[in-house]
């Protein structure tokens, strides 16, 4: 299993799906572990009732059907599909509305979905997902990218309330993929994923959504900076190590 | 999740081999040995792994243009399709030696002098050698850990003026720092057509840069660029200087555009 995860860290992120299905066919007994630990680009379905799209993931799946956050119905239809409790469903609906506003403000487009379900410890788990296609042909307002995708998955485990506070554990994964193709610099393709965690104990006075929203906002901000440093910073550093820019070589010449 | 219902389909040896090969071929530069270890463990079938490795490693080594040390301090040999004489024998034009290579272990096990048939004619060798010297100078200045080679790819037996011929310049630089979770590679291949009738040299360059950072995730850069240029056909030394400066110009320009 460790070897399988090791492979996933080395294979080109663009081929994540192929690599994962190869591993699933080699290790069928580890399929649930693999599916929950390996980040895959998010897929989308359209909710027939609302006409809105929703994101698919392990957390809204039951057998081969997926539950829409808008109508809470399974697509394709499923008898007795798992549903959250009515109170949790109310929270889920509110979360979806608020998250859609957040998404519009930060992402200028894209698709978002929130799913919640009860866990075994009297708490619950919420999963916030965002998918943005920034390519020229889709939502890309700035028009540079041939192909561009931002997929974010935030899973928050909320512990039971104790003395007016609750424990929140957030695990966030962002998958980013950029491809440009132009005359002067040829094809440029940068892609990958990063995962971070954050734990906090917060007062429930203003409600769970407020706390979760704040944590996600802070986390996304941090991750966006990390991404800048990691994606662009580290790779640029590597390219410069391979072949230092001209100014450095000019400086060396006078010595020799 | 109804795992118990999923049928346990046992993959055939052939299917396992193809999967193993796919993983090996898609390893980032400099990481194939790590990938090989993981693939072997996941595959759990040494027979299929062995077959996959024997097919994947030669292709990977040539695509990555790895550089191996020849025994007895005889120098280095680059593994490229230009220098391939037989599946495991690669020519190093600079030392006129042929390295015998174990692809899976990625080592050069032996070396022998090249035969006359394997080497270009003296006329061609003049051009090749002059260019090699200039490119070596350039690579020494521009790349902290670069290696290069110049091969005669077409018309290696041309005896004198009157015929066209081709040379290929290969430059490779790799940085592997697995402790820092970072690896990278630069590969450029320049094909130069010496057109005798119109006394022109036509150059076609292909540059490829890759980088992989995997500390808290998996981030990979993969870029490619092609360009063309031309210059006049002169004496071997003047051609060499001209070609090296064209290469230097284009590669520097490309690097500049990547920074943005």
Coordinates of C-alpha atoms in Angstrom, one line a residue:
Chain A
X1 CA 0.0 0.0 0.0
X2 CA 2.9 2.3 0.8
X3 CA 4.4 1.4 -2.5
X4 CA 1.2 2.3 -4.2
X5 CA 1.1 5.7 -2.6
X6 CA 4.7 6.2 -3.5
X7 CA 3.9 5.6 -7.1
X8 CA 1.1 8.1 -7.0
X9 CA 3.5 10.7 -5.8
X10 CA 5.8 10.2 -8.7
X11 CA 3.5 9.7 -11.7
X12 CA 2.7 12.8 -13.7
X13 CA -0.4 14.4 -12.2
X14 CA -2.0 14.6 -15.6
X15 CA -2.1 10.8 -15.6
X16 CA -3.6 10.4 -12.1
X17 CA -6.7 8.6 -13.4
X18 CA -4.8 6.1 -15.5
X19 CA -2.3 5.4 -12.7
X20 CA -5.1 5.0 -10.1
X21 CA -7.1 2.6 -12.2
X22 CA -4.0 0.6 -12.9
X23 CA -3.4 0.3 -9.2
X24 CA -7.0 -0.5 -8.5
X25 CA -6.8 -3.4 -10.9
X26 CA -3.5 -4.7 -9.3
X27 CA -4.7 -4.3 -5.7
X28 CA -8.5 -4.8 -5.6
X29 CA -8.4 -5.5 -1.9
X30 CA -7.0 -2.1 -1.2
X31 CA -9.5 -0.2 -3.3
X32 CA -11.3 1.7 -0.5
X33 CA -8.0 2.8 0.9
X34 CA -6.7 3.9 -2.4
X35 CA -9.8 5.8 -3.4
X36 CA -9.9 7.7 -0.1
X37 CA -6.2 8.5 0.0
X38 CA -5.5 9.4 -3.6
X39 CA -6.7 12.7 -4.9
X40 CA -8.4 12.6 -8.2
X41 CA -9.6 15.5 -10.3
X42 CA -13.3 16.2 -9.6
X43 CA -16.1 15.1 -11.9
X44 CA -19.4 16.9 -12.4
X45 CA -23.0 15.8 -13.1
X46 CA -26.1 17.9 -13.8
X47 CA -29.0 17.8 -11.4
X48 CA -32.1 17.3 -13.6
X49 CA -34.4 19.0 -11.1
X50 CA -32.5 22.2 -10.6
X51 CA -30.6 22.3 -13.9
X52 CA -27.5 23.1 -11.7
X53 CA -24.3 21.1 -11.8
X54 CA -22.9 19.3 -8.7
X55 CA -19.5 17.8 -7.9
X56 CA -19.0 14.0 -7.5
X57 CA -16.8 12.5 -4.9
X58 CA -16.6 9.6 -2.5
X59 CA -18.6 11.5 0.1
X60 CA -21.8 11.7 -1.9
X61 CA -21.6 8.4 -3.5
X62 CA -23.7 5.3 -2.7
X63 CA -23.1 2.3 -5.0
X64 CA -22.8 3.9 -8.4
X65 CA -25.1 6.8 -7.8
X66 CA -24.3 10.3 -6.6
X67 CA -26.5 12.6 -4.4
X68 CA -27.1 16.1 -5.5
X69 CA -26.7 18.8 -2.9
X70 CA -29.5 20.8 -4.5
X71 CA -32.3 18.3 -4.5
X72 CA -30.7 15.6 -2.3
X73 CA -31.7 13.0 -4.9
X74 CA -29.5 10.3 -6.3
X75 CA -28.4 10.3 -10.0
X76 CA -29.0 7.8 -11.4
X77 CA -32.0 7.2 -9.1
X78 CA -31.3 4.9 -6.1
X79 CA -33.8 3.4 -3.8
X80 CA -32.8 3.8 -0.1
X81 CA -29.7 5.8 -0.9
X82 CA -28.0 7.1 2.3
X83 CA -29.4 10.5 3.3
X84 CA -28.2 12.9 6.1
X85 CA -30.6 13.5 9.0
X86 CA -33.2 16.3 8.5
X87 CA -31.2 18.8 10.8
X88 CA -28.0 18.0 9.0
X89 CA -29.7 18.4 5.7
X90 CA -30.9 21.9 6.7
X91 CA -27.3 22.8 7.6
X92 CA -26.2 21.3 4.3
X93 CA -28.5 23.4 2.3
X94 CA -27.4 26.6 4.1
X95 CA -23.8 25.6 3.7
X96 CA -24.3 25.2 -0.1
X97 CA -25.9 28.6 -0.4
X98 CA -23.1 30.4 1.6
X99 CA -20.4 28.5 -0.1
X100 CA -21.7 29.4 -3.5
X101 CA -21.4 33.1 -2.6
X102 CA -17.8 32.6 -1.3
X103 CA -17.0 30.7 -4.5
X104 CA -18.3 33.5 -6.7
X105 CA -16.4 36.1 -4.8
X106 CA -13.0 34.4 -4.9
X107 CA -13.2 32.4 -8.1
X108 CA -15.4 34.5 -10.4
X109 CA -17.2 31.4 -11.6
X110 CA -16.8 27.7 -11.1
X111 CA -18.9 25.0 -9.4
X112 CA -19.2 24.2 -5.7
X113 CA -20.9 21.6 -3.6
X114 CA -21.1 20.8 0.1
X115 CA -22.0 17.3 1.6
X116 CA -22.5 16.4 5.2
X117 CA -23.0 13.2 7.0
X118 CA -23.1 11.9 10.5
X119 CA -20.1 10.0 11.8
X120 CA -19.8 7.4 14.5
X121 CA -18.6 9.8 17.3
X122 CA -21.8 12.0 17.6
X123 CA -20.2 14.6 15.5
X124 CA -20.4 15.0 11.8
X125 CA -18.3 15.5 8.7
X126 CA -18.6 18.1 6.1
X127 CA -17.0 18.2 2.7
X128 CA -16.7 21.4 0.7
X129 CA -15.7 21.1 -2.9
X130 CA -14.9 23.6 -5.6
X131 CA -14.1 23.0 -9.3
X132 CA -13.0 25.7 -11.6
X133 CA -12.1 25.3 -15.2
X134 CA -10.0 28.3 -16.2
X135 CA -9.3 27.4 -19.8
X136 CA -10.0 29.8 -22.6
X137 CA -13.0 27.9 -23.7
X138 CA -14.7 27.6 -20.3
X139 CA -14.7 30.1 -17.4
X140 CA -11.3 31.6 -17.9
X141 CA -11.9 35.4 -17.8
X142 CA -8.3 36.3 -18.3
X143 CA -7.9 34.3 -21.4
X144 CA -4.4 32.9 -21.2
X145 CA -4.7 29.2 -20.5
X146 CA -5.1 26.5 -23.0
X147 CA -6.1 24.2 -20.3
X148 CA -6.4 25.1 -16.6
X149 CA -8.2 23.5 -13.7
X150 CA -8.4 24.2 -9.9
X151 CA -10.0 21.4 -7.8
X152 CA -10.3 22.0 -4.1
X153 CA -11.5 19.4 -1.5
X154 CA -11.9 20.5 2.1
X155 CA -13.0 17.8 4.6
X156 CA -13.9 19.0 8.1
X157 CA -14.5 16.6 10.9
X158 CA -16.5 18.2 13.6
X159 CA -16.4 16.7 17.0
X160 CA -19.3 16.6 19.5
X161 CA -20.0 19.9 21.3
X162 CA -18.5 20.1 24.8
X163 CA -19.0 23.2 27.0
X164 CA -19.9 25.3 24.1
X165 CA -16.9 24.5 21.9
X166 CA -16.3 21.9 19.3
X167 CA -13.1 20.5 17.7
X168 CA -12.6 21.0 14.0
X169 CA -10.1 19.1 11.9
X170 CA -9.7 20.3 8.4
X171 CA -7.8 18.4 5.7
X172 CA -7.5 20.3 2.4
X173 CA -6.3 19.2 -0.9
X174 CA -5.8 21.5 -3.9
X175 CA -5.1 20.1 -7.4
X176 CA -4.0 22.5 -10.0
X177 CA -3.2 22.0 -13.6
X178 CA -2.0 24.6 -16.1
X179 CA -1.1 24.2 -19.7
X180 CA -0.2 27.0 -22.1
X181 CA 0.7 26.6 -25.7
X182 CA 2.1 29.5 -27.7
X183 CA 4.6 30.5 -30.3
X184 CA 7.4 31.9 -28.2
X185 CA 7.5 29.4 -25.4
X186 CA 6.1 26.2 -26.8
X187 CA 4.1 23.9 -24.6
X188 CA 4.3 24.6 -20.9
X189 CA 2.6 22.2 -18.5
X190 CA 2.6 22.5 -14.7
X191 CA 0.3 20.3 -12.6
X192 CA 0.1 18.7 -9.2
X193 CA -1.6 18.6 -5.9
X194 CA -0.9 19.7 -2.3
X195 CA -2.4 18.6 0.9
X196 CA -2.5 20.4 4.3
X197 CA -4.2 20.0 7.6
X198 CA -5.5 22.4 10.3
X199 CA -6.9 21.7 13.7
X200 CA -8.9 24.2 15.8
X201 CA -11.2 24.3 18.9
X202 CA -13.8 27.0 18.5
X203 CA -16.8 28.3 20.3
X204 CA -20.1 27.2 18.8
X205 CA -21.7 30.5 19.7
X206 CA -22.0 31.7 16.1
X207 CA -22.8 28.3 14.7
X208 CA -20.8 25.7 12.9
X209 CA -21.0 27.3 9.5
X210 CA -19.3 30.4 10.6
X211 CA -16.4 28.5 12.1
X212 CA -16.0 26.2 9.1
X213 CA -16.2 29.1 6.7
X214 CA -13.5 31.0 8.4
X215 CA -11.2 27.9 8.6
X216 CA -11.6 27.2 4.9
X217 CA -11.0 30.8 3.9
X218 CA -7.8 30.9 5.9
X219 CA -6.7 27.6 4.6
X220 CA -7.4 28.4 0.9
X221 CA -5.5 31.6 1.3
X222 CA -2.5 29.9 2.8
X223 CA -2.6 27.2 0.1
X224 CA -2.8 29.7 -2.7
X225 CA 0.4 31.2 -1.4
X226 CA 2.0 27.8 -0.9
X227 CA 1.1 26.9 -4.4
X228 CA 2.8 30.0 -5.7
X229 CA 5.9 29.1 -3.7
X230 CA 5.8 25.5 -4.5
X231 CA 4.5 25.3 -8.1
X232 CA 6.2 28.3 -9.4
X233 CA 8.9 28.9 -6.9
X234 CA 10.4 25.5 -6.5
X235 CA 10.2 24.6 -10.2
X236 CA 11.8 27.9 -11.1
X237 CA 14.5 27.3 -8.6
X238 CA 15.1 23.9 -10.2
X239 CA 15.3 25.3 -13.7
X240 CA 17.8 27.9 -12.5
X241 CA 19.9 25.3 -10.8
X242 CA 20.0 23.3 -14.1
X243 CA 21.0 26.3 -16.1
X244 CA 21.6 29.6 -14.3
X245 CA 20.3 32.7 -16.1
X246 CA 22.7 34.6 -18.3
X247 CA 23.6 37.4 -15.8
X248 CA 25.3 34.8 -13.6
X249 CA 27.4 33.4 -16.4
X250 CA 28.3 36.9 -17.6
X251 CA 29.6 37.6 -14.1
X252 CA 31.8 34.5 -14.1
X253 CA 33.6 35.4 -17.3
X254 CA 35.8 38.3 -16.1
X255 CA 37.4 35.9 -13.5
X256 CA 38.5 33.5 -16.2
Chain B
X1 CA -19.0 0.3 -0.3
X2 CA -19.9 -3.2 -1.4
X3 CA -16.4 -4.5 -1.8
X4 CA -17.3 -8.1 -1.2
X5 CA -19.4 -8.0 -4.4
X6 CA -16.5 -6.8 -6.6
X7 CA -15.3 -9.8 -8.6
X8 CA -11.6 -10.7 -8.0
X9 CA -10.4 -10.5 -11.6
X10 CA -6.9 -11.9 -11.7
X11 CA -4.9 -10.0 -14.3
X12 CA -2.9 -11.9 -16.8
X13 CA 0.9 -11.9 -16.9
X14 CA 0.7 -9.8 -20.1
X15 CA -1.6 -7.2 -18.5
X16 CA 0.6 -6.9 -15.4
X17 CA 3.6 -6.5 -17.6
X18 CA 2.0 -3.7 -19.6
X19 CA 1.0 -1.9 -16.4
X20 CA 4.5 -2.2 -15.0
X21 CA 5.9 -0.9 -18.2
X22 CA 3.5 2.1 -18.2
X23 CA 4.6 3.1 -14.6
X24 CA 8.3 2.7 -15.5
X25 CA 8.1 4.8 -18.6
X26 CA 6.3 7.6 -16.9
X27 CA 8.8 8.0 -14.1
X28 CA 10.1 11.5 -13.7
X29 CA 13.7 12.1 -14.7
X30 CA 16.2 10.4 -12.3
X31 CA 13.5 8.6 -10.3
X32 CA 13.1 5.3 -12.2
X33 CA 14.9 3.2 -9.6
X34 CA 12.5 4.4 -6.9
X35 CA 9.5 3.8 -9.1
X36 CA 10.9 0.4 -10.0
X37 CA 11.1 -0.6 -6.4
X38 CA 7.4 0.4 -5.8
X39 CA 6.2 -1.2 -9.0
X40 CA 7.9 -4.5 -8.1
X41 CA 6.2 -4.5 -4.7
X42 CA 2.8 -3.6 -6.1
X43 CA 3.0 -6.1 -9.0
X44 CA 4.0 -9.0 -6.8
X45 CA 5.0 -11.0 -9.9
X46 CA 8.8 -11.0 -10.6
X47 CA 8.4 -12.7 -14.0
X48 CA 6.1 -10.0 -15.4
X49 CA 8.2 -7.3 -13.7
X50 CA 11.4 -8.6 -15.3
X51 CA 9.9 -8.5 -18.8
X52 CA 8.5 -5.1 -18.3
X53 CA 11.8 -3.8 -17.0
X54 CA 13.8 -5.2 -19.9
X55 CA 11.4 -3.3 -22.3
X56 CA 10.9 -0.1 -20.4
X57 CA 14.4 0.7 -19.2
X58 CA 16.2 1.0 -22.6
X59 CA 13.4 3.3 -23.9
X60 CA 13.5 5.4 -20.7
X61 CA 17.3 5.7 -20.7
X62 CA 17.4 6.8 -24.3
X63 CA 14.5 9.3 -23.8
X64 CA 16.1 10.8 -20.7
X65 CA 19.5 10.7 -22.3
X66 CA 21.2 9.5 -19.2
X67 CA 24.9 9.8 -18.7
X68 CA 27.0 6.8 -17.6
X69 CA 30.6 6.6 -16.5
X70 CA 32.7 4.2 -18.6
X71 CA 34.9 1.8 -16.6
X72 CA 38.7 2.4 -16.0
X73 CA 38.2 6.2 -16.1
X74 CA 37.7 6.3 -19.8
X75 CA 35.2 9.1 -19.7
X76 CA 31.4 9.2 -20.0
X77 CA 28.9 8.0 -22.5
X78 CA 25.5 9.4 -23.2
X79 CA 22.7 7.0 -23.8
X80 CA 20.9 8.3 -26.9
X81 CA 19.3 6.9 -30.0
X82 CA 22.0 8.7 -32.0
X83 CA 24.8 6.8 -30.4
X84 CA 23.0 3.4 -30.3
X85 CA 24.9 0.8 -32.2
X86 CA 23.1 -2.2 -30.8
X87 CA 20.6 -2.4 -28.0
X88 CA 23.2 -2.2 -25.3
X89 CA 26.1 -0.7 -27.1
X90 CA 26.5 3.1 -27.3
X91 CA 29.1 5.1 -29.0
X92 CA 30.9 8.0 -27.4
X93 CA 32.2 10.0 -30.3
X94 CA 34.6 12.1 -28.2
X95 CA 36.7 9.3 -27.0
X96 CA 35.8 6.9 -29.9
X97 CA 34.9 4.3 -27.3
X98 CA 31.8 2.1 -27.3
X99 CA 30.2 1.5 -23.9
X100 CA 28.5 -1.7 -23.1
X101 CA 25.5 -1.0 -20.9
X102 CA 23.1 -2.8 -18.5
X103 CA 20.0 -0.8 -19.0
X104 CA 18.1 -2.1 -15.9
X105 CA 21.0 -1.4 -13.5
X106 CA 21.8 1.8 -15.4
X107 CA 25.5 1.2 -15.4
X108 CA 28.2 0.8 -18.1
X109 CA 29.7 -2.6 -17.5
X110 CA 32.5 -2.4 -20.1
X111 CA 34.0 -0.4 -23.0
X112 CA 35.8 -1.1 -26.1
X113 CA 37.4 1.0 -28.8
X114 CA 35.1 1.8 -31.8
X115 CA 35.8 0.2 -35.1
X116 CA 36.5 2.3 -38.2
X117 CA 33.1 1.4 -39.6
X118 CA 31.4 2.8 -36.6
X119 CA 33.2 6.2 -36.8
X120 CA 32.7 9.0 -39.3
X121 CA 35.1 9.7 -42.1
X122 CA 38.0 12.1 -41.4
X123 CA 36.2 14.9 -43.4
X124 CA 33.1 14.6 -41.2
X125 CA 35.2 14.1 -38.1
X126 CA 36.8 17.5 -38.6
X127 CA 33.4 19.2 -38.4
X128 CA 32.2 17.0 -35.6
X129 CA 35.3 17.5 -33.5
X130 CA 35.4 21.3 -33.9
X131 CA 31.7 21.5 -33.0
X132 CA 32.2 19.2 -30.0
X133 CA 34.9 21.5 -28.7
X134 CA 32.8 24.6 -29.0
X135 CA 29.7 23.0 -27.5
X136 CA 31.8 21.6 -24.6
X137 CA 32.9 25.1 -23.9
X138 CA 29.4 26.5 -24.0
X139 CA 28.0 23.7 -21.8
X140 CA 30.8 24.2 -19.3
X141 CA 29.9 27.8 -18.9
X142 CA 26.1 27.6 -19.0
X143 CA 25.3 24.4 -17.1
X144 CA 26.8 23.6 -13.7
X145 CA 26.3 19.9 -14.3
X146 CA 25.8 19.6 -18.0
X147 CA 27.0 16.9 -20.4
X148 CA 27.0 17.0 -24.1
X149 CA 27.9 15.1 -27.2
X150 CA 28.0 15.6 -31.0
X151 CA 27.0 12.7 -33.3
X152 CA 27.2 12.2 -37.0
X153 CA 23.7 11.2 -38.0
X154 CA 23.6 11.3 -41.8
X155 CA 26.4 10.9 -44.3
X156 CA 29.0 9.8 -41.9
X157 CA 31.1 8.3 -44.6
X158 CA 31.1 11.4 -46.8
X159 CA 34.7 11.8 -48.0
X160 CA 34.8 15.5 -49.0
X161 CA 32.8 18.5 -50.2
X162 CA 30.0 17.8 -52.6
X163 CA 27.6 16.0 -50.4
X164 CA 25.1 16.9 -47.7
X165 CA 25.5 15.5 -44.2
X166 CA 24.0 16.0 -40.7
X167 CA 25.2 16.3 -37.2
X168 CA 23.3 16.2 -33.9
X169 CA 24.2 18.0 -30.8
X170 CA 22.8 16.6 -27.5
X171 CA 22.9 18.5 -24.2
X172 CA 21.7 17.1 -21.0
X173 CA 21.7 18.4 -17.4
X174 CA 20.1 16.7 -14.5
X175 CA 19.7 17.6 -10.8
X176 CA 18.5 14.9 -8.5
X177 CA 18.0 15.7 -4.9
X178 CA 15.6 13.1 -3.5
X179 CA 16.4 14.2 0.1
X180 CA 14.9 17.5 -0.7
X181 CA 12.1 15.9 -2.6
X182 CA 13.1 17.7 -5.8
X183 CA 14.4 16.5 -9.2
X184 CA 14.8 18.2 -12.5
X185 CA 16.2 17.7 -16.0
X186 CA 17.1 19.7 -19.1
X187 CA 17.4 18.0 -22.4
X188 CA 18.1 19.7 -25.7
X189 CA 18.7 18.1 -29.1
X190 CA 19.9 20.2 -32.1
X191 CA 19.8 18.7 -35.6
X192 CA 22.1 20.4 -38.0
X193 CA 21.8 19.8 -41.8
X194 CA 24.9 20.8 -43.7
X195 CA 23.6 21.6 -47.2
X196 CA 26.5 21.5 -49.5
X197 CA 24.8 22.6 -52.7
X198 CA 23.4 25.9 -51.3
X199 CA 26.2 26.3 -48.7
X200 CA 23.8 26.7 -45.9
X201 CA 23.5 25.1 -42.5
X202 CA 19.9 24.5 -41.2
X203 CA 19.4 24.0 -37.5
X204 CA 16.4 22.6 -35.7
X205 CA 16.4 22.6 -31.9
X206 CA 14.2 20.8 -29.5
X207 CA 14.4 21.7 -25.8
X208 CA 12.6 19.9 -23.0
X209 CA 12.6 20.8 -19.3
X210 CA 11.2 18.8 -16.5
X211 CA 11.0 19.3 -12.7
X212 CA 9.3 17.3 -9.9
X213 CA 8.7 18.5 -6.4
X214 CA 7.1 16.0 -4.0
X215 CA 7.4 17.2 -0.4
X216 CA 3.7 17.6 0.5
X217 CA 2.1 16.6 -2.7
X218 CA 3.2 16.0 -6.3
X219 CA 4.0 18.9 -8.5
X220 CA 5.5 18.4 -12.0
X221 CA 6.6 20.7 -14.7
X222 CA 6.9 19.5 -18.3
X223 CA 7.7 21.9 -21.0
X224 CA 8.8 21.6 -24.6
X225 CA 10.0 24.1 -27.2
X226 CA 11.1 23.9 -30.8
X227 CA 13.0 26.4 -32.9
X228 CA 14.8 26.8 -36.2
X229 CA 17.7 28.9 -37.4
X230 CA 20.3 28.9 -40.2
X231 CA 23.7 30.1 -41.0
X232 CA 26.3 29.8 -43.8
X233 CA 28.5 26.9 -44.5
X234 CA 32.1 27.7 -43.6
X235 CA 35.2 26.0 -42.4
X236 CA 34.8 23.4 -39.6
X237 CA 36.0 25.9 -36.9
X238 CA 33.9 28.8 -38.1
X239 CA 30.8 26.6 -38.5
X240 CA 31.4 25.4 -34.9
X241 CA 31.6 28.9 -33.5
X242 CA 28.5 30.0 -35.4
X243 CA 26.5 26.9 -34.4
X244 CA 27.4 27.2 -30.7
X245 CA 26.5 30.8 -30.6
X246 CA 23.1 30.1 -32.2
X247 CA 22.4 27.4 -29.7
X248 CA 23.5 29.6 -26.8
X249 CA 21.2 32.4 -28.1
X250 CA 18.1 30.2 -28.4
X251 CA 18.6 28.4 -25.2
X252 CA 19.1 31.5 -23.2
X253 CA 16.0 33.1 -24.8
X254 CA 13.9 30.0 -24.0
X255 CA 15.1 30.0 -20.4
X256 CA 14.2 33.7 -20.2
X257 CA 10.6 33.0 -21.4
X258 CA 10.2 30.2 -18.8
X259 CA 11.0 32.6 -16.0
X260 CA 7.9 34.5 -16.9

